Amino acid sequence: MASTTQTYANHRRYIPGYHFFALPVVWVNAVVQLVQAFRFPRAATFWNAVVWFAVAAAVWYARTMVIAAQNQTIRLEERERLGRLMPPELRGRINELSVKQLTALRFASDEEVSDLARQCLDGTLATREHIKREIKNWRPDYDRV
């Protein structure tokens, strides 16, 4: 459990070793290797550039795959939660909510999630940012990746 109460203002999660060290180093090195390949055109320098772009792609895809798996879990959890909390006339429309809407709604308390979901279904709230800004009682998610 985190020591700070999570809110809209501080809910984004940054992992310093990943976001501020590993990721920038990988991408900068990929560019450096590409520049080297053009400044000193030899098979080895081109191969280094290819390898570093492969490493950069692997880092990127590793992150996006984790986020995709997390979103699947959130989608399942939120559909189940909405199935319990939404009024019967709206339960049949839960699958109309997008993954982005569901990932934003996960921060809403049980007391307000039905109304926010209704606004999403009515087209009043469309983006994650709009949904998150409307949340009055923040339900923290400290375990996301």
Tab-separated table of N, CA and C in Angstrom:
chain	number	residue	atom	x	y	z
A	1	MET	N	0.837	-1.174	0.000
A	1	MET	CA	0.000	0.000	0.000
A	1	MET	C	0.885	1.241	0.000
A	2	ALA	N	0.543	2.198	-0.819
A	2	ALA	CA	1.328	3.428	-0.916
A	2	ALA	C	1.031	4.326	0.273
A	3	SER	N	1.974	5.186	0.604
A	3	SER	CA	1.802	6.058	1.761
A	3	SER	C	0.983	7.307	1.427
A	4	THR	N	0.882	7.674	0.183
A	4	THR	CA	0.146	8.847	-0.232
A	4	THR	C	-1.221	8.431	-0.748
A	5	THR	N	-2.245	9.211	-0.415
A	5	THR	CA	-3.576	8.939	-0.929
A	5	THR	C	-3.585	9.232	-2.417
A	6	GLN	N	-4.094	8.299	-3.180
A	6	GLN	CA	-4.118	8.458	-4.633
A	6	GLN	C	-5.278	9.357	-5.033
A	7	THR	N	-5.005	10.264	-5.974
A	7	THR	CA	-6.010	11.189	-6.497
A	7	THR	C	-5.811	11.300	-8.006
A	8	TYR	N	-6.680	12.077	-8.646
A	8	TYR	CA	-6.508	12.327	-10.077
A	8	TYR	C	-5.136	12.959	-10.334
A	9	ALA	N	-4.736	13.875	-9.482
A	9	ALA	CA	-3.491	14.617	-9.700
A	9	ALA	C	-2.243	13.740	-9.608
A	10	ASN	N	-2.301	12.664	-8.835
A	10	ASN	CA	-1.074	11.878	-8.633
A	10	ASN	C	-1.224	10.401	-9.003
A	11	HIS	N	-2.265	10.028	-9.756
A	11	HIS	CA	-2.530	8.611	-9.996
A	11	HIS	C	-1.635	7.970	-11.044
A	12	ARG	N	-0.979	8.769	-11.870
A	12	ARG	CA	-0.104	8.168	-12.877
A	12	ARG	C	1.084	7.519	-12.177
A	13	ARG	N	1.444	6.350	-12.656
A	13	ARG	CA	2.526	5.617	-12.008
A	13	ARG	C	3.773	5.654	-12.876
A	14	TYR	N	4.829	6.137	-12.292
A	14	TYR	CA	6.118	6.123	-12.959
A	14	TYR	C	7.063	5.238	-12.165
A	15	ILE	N	7.751	4.380	-12.879
A	15	ILE	CA	8.764	3.529	-12.269
A	15	ILE	C	10.092	4.148	-12.672
A	16	PRO	N	10.746	4.847	-11.745
A	16	PRO	CA	11.931	5.627	-12.117
A	16	PRO	C	12.983	4.845	-12.900
A	17	GLY	N	13.302	3.626	-12.480
A	17	GLY	CA	14.318	2.842	-13.182
A	17	GLY	C	13.929	2.534	-14.623
A	18	TYR	N	12.631	2.410	-14.887
A	18	TYR	CA	12.153	2.130	-16.241
A	18	TYR	C	11.937	3.420	-17.026
A	19	HIS	N	11.095	4.300	-16.492
A	19	HIS	CA	10.686	5.495	-17.241
A	19	HIS	C	11.790	6.541	-17.393
A	20	PHE	N	12.640	6.659	-16.392
A	20	PHE	CA	13.624	7.745	-16.409
A	20	PHE	C	15.061	7.293	-16.613
A	21	PHE	N	15.280	5.978	-16.660
A	21	PHE	CA	16.626	5.489	-16.935
A	21	PHE	C	16.640	4.513	-18.115
A	22	ALA	N	16.090	3.319	-17.934
A	22	ALA	CA	16.209	2.271	-18.956
A	22	ALA	C	15.619	2.696	-20.296
A	23	LEU	N	14.395	3.199	-20.284
A	23	LEU	CA	13.745	3.574	-21.537
A	23	LEU	C	14.502	4.674	-22.283
A	24	PRO	N	14.845	5.780	-21.634
A	24	PRO	CA	15.609	6.799	-22.365
A	24	PRO	C	16.963	6.301	-22.869
A	25	VAL	N	17.655	5.502	-22.069
A	25	VAL	CA	18.966	5.000	-22.491
A	25	VAL	C	18.816	4.109	-23.724
A	26	VAL	N	17.828	3.241	-23.725
A	26	VAL	CA	17.622	2.346	-24.875
A	26	VAL	C	17.328	3.164	-26.133
A	27	TRP	N	16.422	4.135	-26.032
A	27	TRP	CA	16.056	4.912	-27.226
A	27	TRP	C	17.196	5.822	-27.695
A	28	VAL	N	17.887	6.464	-26.778
A	28	VAL	CA	19.012	7.322	-27.171
A	28	VAL	C	20.103	6.479	-27.814
A	29	ASN	N	20.375	5.312	-27.244
A	29	ASN	CA	21.407	4.459	-27.818
A	29	ASN	C	20.999	3.967	-29.208
A	30	ALA	N	19.731	3.707	-29.430
A	30	ALA	CA	19.274	3.302	-30.761
A	30	ALA	C	19.563	4.403	-31.777
A	31	VAL	N	19.308	5.641	-31.391
A	31	VAL	CA	19.579	6.772	-32.295
A	31	VAL	C	21.085	6.933	-32.512
A	32	VAL	N	21.866	6.818	-31.434
A	32	VAL	CA	23.324	6.924	-31.540
A	32	VAL	C	23.858	5.854	-32.498
A	33	GLN	N	23.364	4.649	-32.375
A	33	GLN	CA	23.830	3.570	-33.246
A	33	GLN	C	23.466	3.841	-34.703
A	34	LEU	N	22.298	4.415	-34.932
A	34	LEU	CA	21.890	4.755	-36.300
A	34	LEU	C	22.792	5.854	-36.875
A	35	VAL	N	23.092	6.866	-36.077
A	35	VAL	CA	23.992	7.939	-36.517
A	35	VAL	C	25.375	7.353	-36.829
A	36	GLN	N	25.858	6.488	-35.953
A	36	GLN	CA	27.161	5.852	-36.186
A	36	GLN	C	27.160	5.055	-37.492
A	37	ALA	N	26.065	4.376	-37.762
A	37	ALA	CA	25.974	3.568	-38.977
A	37	ALA	C	26.090	4.437	-40.225
A	38	PHE	N	25.546	5.646	-40.170
A	38	PHE	CA	25.628	6.525	-41.338
A	38	PHE	C	26.945	7.295	-41.402
A	39	ARG	N	27.520	7.592	-40.246
A	39	ARG	CA	28.805	8.291	-40.240
A	39	ARG	C	29.953	7.362	-40.605
A	40	PHE	N	29.871	6.124	-40.188
A	40	PHE	CA	30.926	5.134	-40.432
A	40	PHE	C	30.284	3.889	-41.059
A	41	PRO	N	29.911	3.991	-42.325
A	41	PRO	CA	29.142	2.909	-42.962
A	41	PRO	C	29.961	1.625	-43.168
A	42	ARG	N	29.779	0.738	-42.229
A	42	ARG	CA	30.353	-0.597	-42.314
A	42	ARG	C	29.275	-1.577	-41.888
A	43	ALA	N	29.473	-2.816	-42.220
A	43	ALA	CA	28.473	-3.830	-41.866
A	43	ALA	C	28.266	-3.889	-40.351
A	44	ALA	N	29.330	-3.769	-39.595
A	44	ALA	CA	29.232	-3.875	-38.128
A	44	ALA	C	28.427	-2.716	-37.530
A	45	THR	N	28.633	-1.497	-38.036
A	45	THR	CA	27.885	-0.369	-37.470
A	45	THR	C	26.401	-0.449	-37.837
A	46	PHE	N	26.104	-0.914	-39.053
A	46	PHE	CA	24.694	-1.102	-39.419
A	46	PHE	C	24.069	-2.212	-38.573
A	47	TRP	N	24.832	-3.276	-38.353
A	47	TRP	CA	24.301	-4.361	-37.538
A	47	TRP	C	24.043	-3.893	-36.105
A	48	ASN	N	24.957	-3.081	-35.541
A	48	ASN	CA	24.732	-2.526	-34.198
A	48	ASN	C	23.446	-1.711	-34.149
A	49	ALA	N	23.190	-0.933	-35.195
A	49	ALA	CA	21.966	-0.143	-35.246
A	49	ALA	C	20.738	-1.052	-35.289
A	50	VAL	N	20.802	-2.096	-36.072
A	50	VAL	CA	19.679	-3.039	-36.159
A	50	VAL	C	19.440	-3.691	-34.802
A	51	VAL	N	20.518	-4.125	-34.141
A	51	VAL	CA	20.377	-4.778	-32.833
A	51	VAL	C	19.773	-3.819	-31.821
A	52	TRP	N	20.227	-2.572	-31.798
A	52	TRP	CA	19.700	-1.633	-30.816
A	52	TRP	C	18.252	-1.266	-31.108
A	53	PHE	N	17.857	-1.220	-32.361
A	53	PHE	CA	16.441	-0.991	-32.656
A	53	PHE	C	15.622	-2.214	-32.260
A	54	ALA	N	16.193	-3.397	-32.381
A	54	ALA	CA	15.496	-4.600	-31.917
A	54	ALA	C	15.320	-4.562	-30.398
A	55	VAL	N	16.349	-4.129	-29.680
A	55	VAL	CA	16.251	-3.997	-28.222
A	55	VAL	C	15.189	-2.955	-27.866
A	56	ALA	N	15.199	-1.826	-28.559
A	56	ALA	CA	14.202	-0.783	-28.309
A	56	ALA	C	12.792	-1.310	-28.579
A	57	ALA	N	12.631	-2.058	-29.660
A	57	ALA	CA	11.318	-2.631	-29.972
A	57	ALA	C	10.906	-3.646	-28.904
A	58	ALA	N	11.846	-4.447	-28.444
A	58	ALA	CA	11.535	-5.434	-27.404
A	58	ALA	C	11.082	-4.745	-26.121
A	59	VAL	N	11.768	-3.673	-25.741
A	59	VAL	CA	11.382	-2.919	-24.541
A	59	VAL	C	9.978	-2.351	-24.729
A	60	TRP	N	9.722	-1.777	-25.889
A	60	TRP	CA	8.403	-1.195	-26.176
A	60	TRP	C	7.306	-2.265	-26.138
A	61	TYR	N	7.524	-3.379	-26.828
A	61	TYR	CA	6.506	-4.423	-26.877
A	61	TYR	C	6.315	-5.098	-25.527
A	62	ALA	N	7.374	-5.248	-24.763
A	62	ALA	CA	7.229	-5.834	-23.429
A	62	ALA	C	6.296	-4.974	-22.584
A	63	ARG	N	6.451	-3.680	-22.665
A	63	ARG	CA	5.585	-2.768	-21.905
A	63	ARG	C	4.153	-2.804	-22.419
A	64	THR	N	3.963	-2.763	-23.736
A	64	THR	CA	2.599	-2.738	-24.268
A	64	THR	C	1.881	-4.064	-24.023
A	65	MET	N	2.603	-5.173	-24.012
A	65	MET	CA	1.958	-6.461	-23.725
A	65	MET	C	1.488	-6.526	-22.275
A	66	VAL	N	2.286	-6.004	-21.370
A	66	VAL	CA	1.894	-5.979	-19.959
A	66	VAL	C	0.658	-5.102	-19.781
A	67	ILE	N	0.640	-3.956	-20.435
A	67	ILE	CA	-0.516	-3.066	-20.330
A	67	ILE	C	-1.753	-3.716	-20.937
A	68	ALA	N	-1.600	-4.426	-22.046
A	68	ALA	CA	-2.745	-5.111	-22.665
A	68	ALA	C	-3.300	-6.174	-21.718
A	69	ALA	N	-2.437	-6.931	-21.065
A	69	ALA	CA	-2.896	-7.947	-20.113
A	69	ALA	C	-3.584	-7.288	-18.921
A	70	GLN	N	-3.012	-6.199	-18.435
A	70	GLN	CA	-3.626	-5.475	-17.329
A	70	GLN	C	-5.007	-4.955	-17.733
A	71	ASN	N	-5.123	-4.427	-18.941
A	71	ASN	CA	-6.412	-3.902	-19.403
A	71	ASN	C	-7.460	-5.000	-19.525
A	72	GLN	N	-7.049	-6.197	-19.917
A	72	GLN	CA	-7.998	-7.315	-19.970
A	72	GLN	C	-8.533	-7.623	-18.579
A	73	THR	N	-7.661	-7.620	-17.602
A	73	THR	CA	-8.076	-7.877	-16.227
A	73	THR	C	-9.002	-6.777	-15.736
A	74	ILE	N	-8.630	-5.527	-15.987
A	74	ILE	CA	-9.468	-4.397	-15.573
A	74	ILE	C	-10.834	-4.490	-16.241
A	75	ARG	N	-10.853	-4.796	-17.535
A	75	ARG	CA	-12.116	-4.912	-18.263
A	75	ARG	C	-13.010	-5.969	-17.615
A	76	LEU	N	-12.462	-7.121	-17.293
A	76	LEU	CA	-13.225	-8.185	-16.647
A	76	LEU	C	-13.718	-7.744	-15.267
A	77	GLU	N	-12.825	-7.194	-14.457
A	77	GLU	CA	-13.196	-6.771	-13.107
A	77	GLU	C	-14.270	-5.689	-13.130
A	78	GLU	N	-14.108	-4.718	-14.003
A	78	GLU	CA	-15.062	-3.613	-14.039
A	78	GLU	C	-16.417	-4.037	-14.595
A	79	ARG	N	-16.438	-4.917	-15.565
A	79	ARG	CA	-17.722	-5.416	-16.070
A	79	ARG	C	-18.448	-6.189	-14.971
A	80	GLU	N	-17.709	-6.970	-14.205
A	80	GLU	CA	-18.320	-7.717	-13.103
A	80	GLU	C	-18.839	-6.744	-12.037
A	81	ARG	N	-18.060	-5.744	-11.700
A	81	ARG	CA	-18.467	-4.757	-10.695
A	81	ARG	C	-19.686	-3.977	-11.167
A	82	LEU	N	-19.666	-3.541	-12.425
A	82	LEU	CA	-20.816	-2.805	-12.957
A	82	LEU	C	-22.057	-3.685	-13.024
A	83	GLY	N	-21.867	-4.967	-13.291
A	83	GLY	CA	-22.994	-5.895	-13.298
A	83	GLY	C	-23.680	-5.977	-11.938
A	84	ARG	N	-22.921	-5.790	-10.882
A	84	ARG	CA	-23.486	-5.787	-9.528
A	84	ARG	C	-24.093	-4.449	-9.152
A	85	LEU	N	-23.506	-3.355	-9.664
A	85	LEU	CA	-23.863	-2.031	-9.163
A	85	LEU	C	-24.824	-1.229	-10.046
A	86	MET	N	-24.857	-1.523	-11.329
A	86	MET	CA	-25.698	-0.726	-12.227
A	86	MET	C	-27.160	-1.136	-12.124
A	87	PRO	N	-28.062	-0.195	-12.394
A	87	PRO	CA	-29.481	-0.543	-12.394
A	87	PRO	C	-29.774	-1.556	-13.493
A	88	PRO	N	-30.780	-2.389	-13.294
A	88	PRO	CA	-31.076	-3.463	-14.252
A	88	PRO	C	-31.237	-2.986	-15.690
A	89	GLU	N	-31.803	-1.815	-15.897
A	89	GLU	CA	-32.025	-1.334	-17.269
A	89	GLU	C	-30.737	-0.991	-18.007
A	90	LEU	N	-29.633	-0.828	-17.291
A	90	LEU	CA	-28.356	-0.506	-17.939
A	90	LEU	C	-27.381	-1.680	-17.985
A	91	ARG	N	-27.647	-2.718	-17.252
A	91	ARG	CA	-26.711	-3.861	-17.204
A	91	ARG	C	-26.456	-4.459	-18.576
A	92	GLY	N	-27.467	-4.477	-19.412
A	92	GLY	CA	-27.316	-5.038	-20.752
A	92	GLY	C	-26.436	-4.208	-21.667
A	93	ARG	N	-26.086	-2.991	-21.239
A	93	ARG	CA	-25.269	-2.105	-22.071
A	93	ARG	C	-23.815	-2.022	-21.608
A	94	ILE	N	-23.457	-2.786	-20.595
A	94	ILE	CA	-22.096	-2.726	-20.050
A	94	ILE	C	-21.048	-2.973	-21.123
A	95	ASN	N	-21.309	-3.900	-22.036
A	95	ASN	CA	-20.335	-4.224	-23.078
A	95	ASN	C	-20.143	-3.103	-24.093
A	96	GLU	N	-20.984	-2.078	-24.051
A	96	GLU	CA	-20.816	-0.928	-24.936
A	96	GLU	C	-19.711	0.011	-24.449
A	97	LEU	N	-19.320	-0.132	-23.200
A	97	LEU	CA	-18.251	0.716	-22.658
A	97	LEU	C	-16.913	0.272	-23.239
A	98	SER	N	-16.117	1.236	-23.649
A	98	SER	CA	-14.807	0.927	-24.232
A	98	SER	C	-13.810	0.556	-23.136
A	99	VAL	N	-12.709	-0.045	-23.545
A	99	VAL	CA	-11.646	-0.380	-22.595
A	99	VAL	C	-11.139	0.894	-21.916
A	100	LYS	N	-10.990	1.968	-22.667
A	100	LYS	CA	-10.515	3.229	-22.077
A	100	LYS	C	-11.494	3.750	-21.036
A	101	GLN	N	-12.791	3.637	-21.314
A	101	GLN	CA	-13.781	4.078	-20.338
A	101	GLN	C	-13.741	3.194	-19.095
A	102	LEU	N	-13.647	1.882	-19.285
A	102	LEU	CA	-13.598	0.968	-18.148
A	102	LEU	C	-12.345	1.188	-17.305
A	103	THR	N	-11.203	1.445	-17.952
A	103	THR	CA	-9.979	1.660	-17.181
A	103	THR	C	-10.052	2.956	-16.380
A	104	ALA	N	-10.792	3.926	-16.861
A	104	ALA	CA	-10.982	5.164	-16.094
A	104	ALA	C	-12.013	4.965	-14.987
A	105	LEU	N	-13.071	4.241	-15.271
A	105	LEU	CA	-14.128	4.016	-14.286
A	105	LEU	C	-13.634	3.220	-13.075
A	106	ARG	N	-12.546	2.481	-13.217
A	106	ARG	CA	-12.063	1.677	-12.095
A	106	ARG	C	-11.683	2.543	-10.905
A	107	PHE	N	-11.419	3.814	-11.141
A	107	PHE	CA	-11.051	4.715	-10.050
A	107	PHE	C	-12.262	5.281	-9.318
A	108	ALA	N	-13.453	5.083	-9.856
A	108	ALA	CA	-14.667	5.625	-9.243
A	108	ALA	C	-15.144	4.723	-8.110
A	109	SER	N	-15.639	5.338	-7.048
A	109	SER	CA	-16.179	4.572	-5.927
A	109	SER	C	-17.434	3.830	-6.368
A	110	ASP	N	-17.800	2.822	-5.606
A	110	ASP	CA	-19.010	2.065	-5.906
A	110	ASP	C	-20.243	2.974	-5.926
A	111	GLU	N	-20.252	3.991	-5.100
A	111	GLU	CA	-21.407	4.887	-5.003
A	111	GLU	C	-21.609	5.717	-6.267
A	112	GLU	N	-20.546	6.035	-6.972
A	112	GLU	CA	-20.694	6.918	-8.132
A	112	GLU	C	-20.428	6.263	-9.478
A	113	VAL	N	-19.970	5.020	-9.502
A	113	VAL	CA	-19.582	4.398	-10.765
A	113	VAL	C	-20.780	4.211	-11.699
A	114	SER	N	-21.950	3.886	-11.169
A	114	SER	CA	-23.124	3.682	-12.032
A	114	SER	C	-23.502	4.959	-12.766
A	115	ASP	N	-23.504	6.079	-12.063
A	115	ASP	CA	-23.860	7.350	-12.702
A	115	ASP	C	-22.829	7.732	-13.760
A	116	LEU	N	-21.556	7.531	-13.451
A	116	LEU	CA	-20.512	7.840	-14.431
A	116	LEU	C	-20.610	6.924	-15.647
A	117	ALA	N	-20.896	5.648	-15.418
A	117	ALA	CA	-21.061	4.710	-16.534
A	117	ALA	C	-22.256	5.119	-17.394
A	118	ARG	N	-23.335	5.551	-16.761
A	118	ARG	CA	-24.503	6.025	-17.505
A	118	ARG	C	-24.117	7.220	-18.392
A	119	GLN	N	-23.330	8.139	-17.841
A	119	GLN	CA	-22.890	9.294	-18.622
A	119	GLN	C	-22.008	8.865	-19.797
A	120	CYS	N	-21.198	7.842	-19.591
A	120	CYS	CA	-20.381	7.312	-20.695
A	120	CYS	C	-21.288	6.737	-21.781
A	121	LEU	N	-22.268	5.964	-21.376
A	121	LEU	CA	-23.184	5.336	-22.330
A	121	LEU	C	-24.031	6.370	-23.060
A	122	ASP	N	-24.344	7.481	-22.388
A	122	ASP	CA	-25.127	8.546	-23.010
A	122	ASP	C	-24.279	9.468	-23.884
A	123	GLY	N	-22.963	9.298	-23.844
A	123	GLY	CA	-22.071	10.121	-24.647
A	123	GLY	C	-21.629	11.404	-23.973
A	124	THR	N	-22.024	11.614	-22.720
A	124	THR	CA	-21.634	12.819	-21.988
A	124	THR	C	-20.153	12.780	-21.611
A	125	LEU	N	-19.682	11.604	-21.204
A	125	LEU	CA	-18.270	11.412	-20.861
A	125	LEU	C	-17.663	10.460	-21.876
A	126	ALA	N	-16.654	10.911	-22.576
A	126	ALA	CA	-16.093	10.077	-23.640
A	126	ALA	C	-14.654	9.645	-23.367
A	127	THR	N	-13.847	10.550	-22.849
A	127	THR	CA	-12.422	10.241	-22.706
A	127	THR	C	-12.069	9.846	-21.279
A	128	ARG	N	-10.943	9.180	-21.138
A	128	ARG	CA	-10.462	8.803	-19.802
A	128	ARG	C	-10.293	10.020	-18.911
A	129	GLU	N	-9.734	11.067	-19.474
A	129	GLU	CA	-9.485	12.271	-18.672
A	129	GLU	C	-10.783	12.893	-18.178
A	130	HIS	N	-11.800	12.967	-19.040
A	130	HIS	CA	-13.090	13.523	-18.619
A	130	HIS	C	-13.695	12.680	-17.495
A	131	ILE	N	-13.639	11.373	-17.646
A	131	ILE	CA	-14.196	10.482	-16.631
A	131	ILE	C	-13.461	10.663	-15.313
A	132	LYS	N	-12.146	10.625	-15.351
A	132	LYS	CA	-11.363	10.736	-14.119
A	132	LYS	C	-11.594	12.067	-13.418
A	133	ARG	N	-11.756	13.129	-14.180
A	133	ARG	CA	-11.983	14.446	-13.564
A	133	ARG	C	-13.349	14.551	-12.899
A	134	GLU	N	-14.284	13.732	-13.311
A	134	GLU	CA	-15.621	13.742	-12.720
A	134	GLU	C	-15.721	12.916	-11.442
A	135	ILE	N	-14.730	12.117	-11.162
A	135	ILE	CA	-14.772	11.253	-9.981
A	135	ILE	C	-14.623	12.101	-8.724
A	136	LYS	N	-15.572	11.925	-7.813
A	136	LYS	CA	-15.547	12.664	-6.538
A	136	LYS	C	-14.855	11.864	-5.441
A	137	ASN	N	-15.148	10.573	-5.363
A	137	ASN	CA	-14.553	9.693	-4.356
A	137	ASN	C	-13.632	8.711	-5.058
A	138	TRP	N	-12.346	9.033	-5.042
A	138	TRP	CA	-11.342	8.268	-5.770
A	138	TRP	C	-11.143	6.904	-5.128
A	139	ARG	N	-11.177	5.867	-5.945
A	139	ARG	CA	-10.904	4.487	-5.526
A	139	ARG	C	-9.505	4.153	-6.038
A	140	PRO	N	-8.515	4.155	-5.156
A	140	PRO	CA	-7.128	4.008	-5.616
A	140	PRO	C	-6.832	2.648	-6.207
A	141	ASP	N	-5.886	2.642	-7.127
A	141	ASP	CA	-5.361	1.410	-7.725
A	141	ASP	C	-3.846	1.497	-7.610
A	142	TYR	N	-3.313	0.942	-6.544
A	142	TYR	CA	-1.870	0.998	-6.292
A	142	TYR	C	-1.107	-0.150	-6.950
A	143	ASP	N	-1.836	-1.154	-7.469
A	143	ASP	CA	-1.190	-2.359	-7.957
A	143	ASP	C	-0.984	-2.411	-9.465
A	144	ARG	N	-1.387	-1.378	-10.177
A	144	ARG	CA	-1.279	-1.456	-11.639
A	144	ARG	C	0.170	-1.337	-12.067
A	145	VAL	N	0.417	-1.765	-13.317
A	145	VAL	CA	1.787	-1.737	-13.847
A	145	VAL	C	2.000	-0.503	-14.696
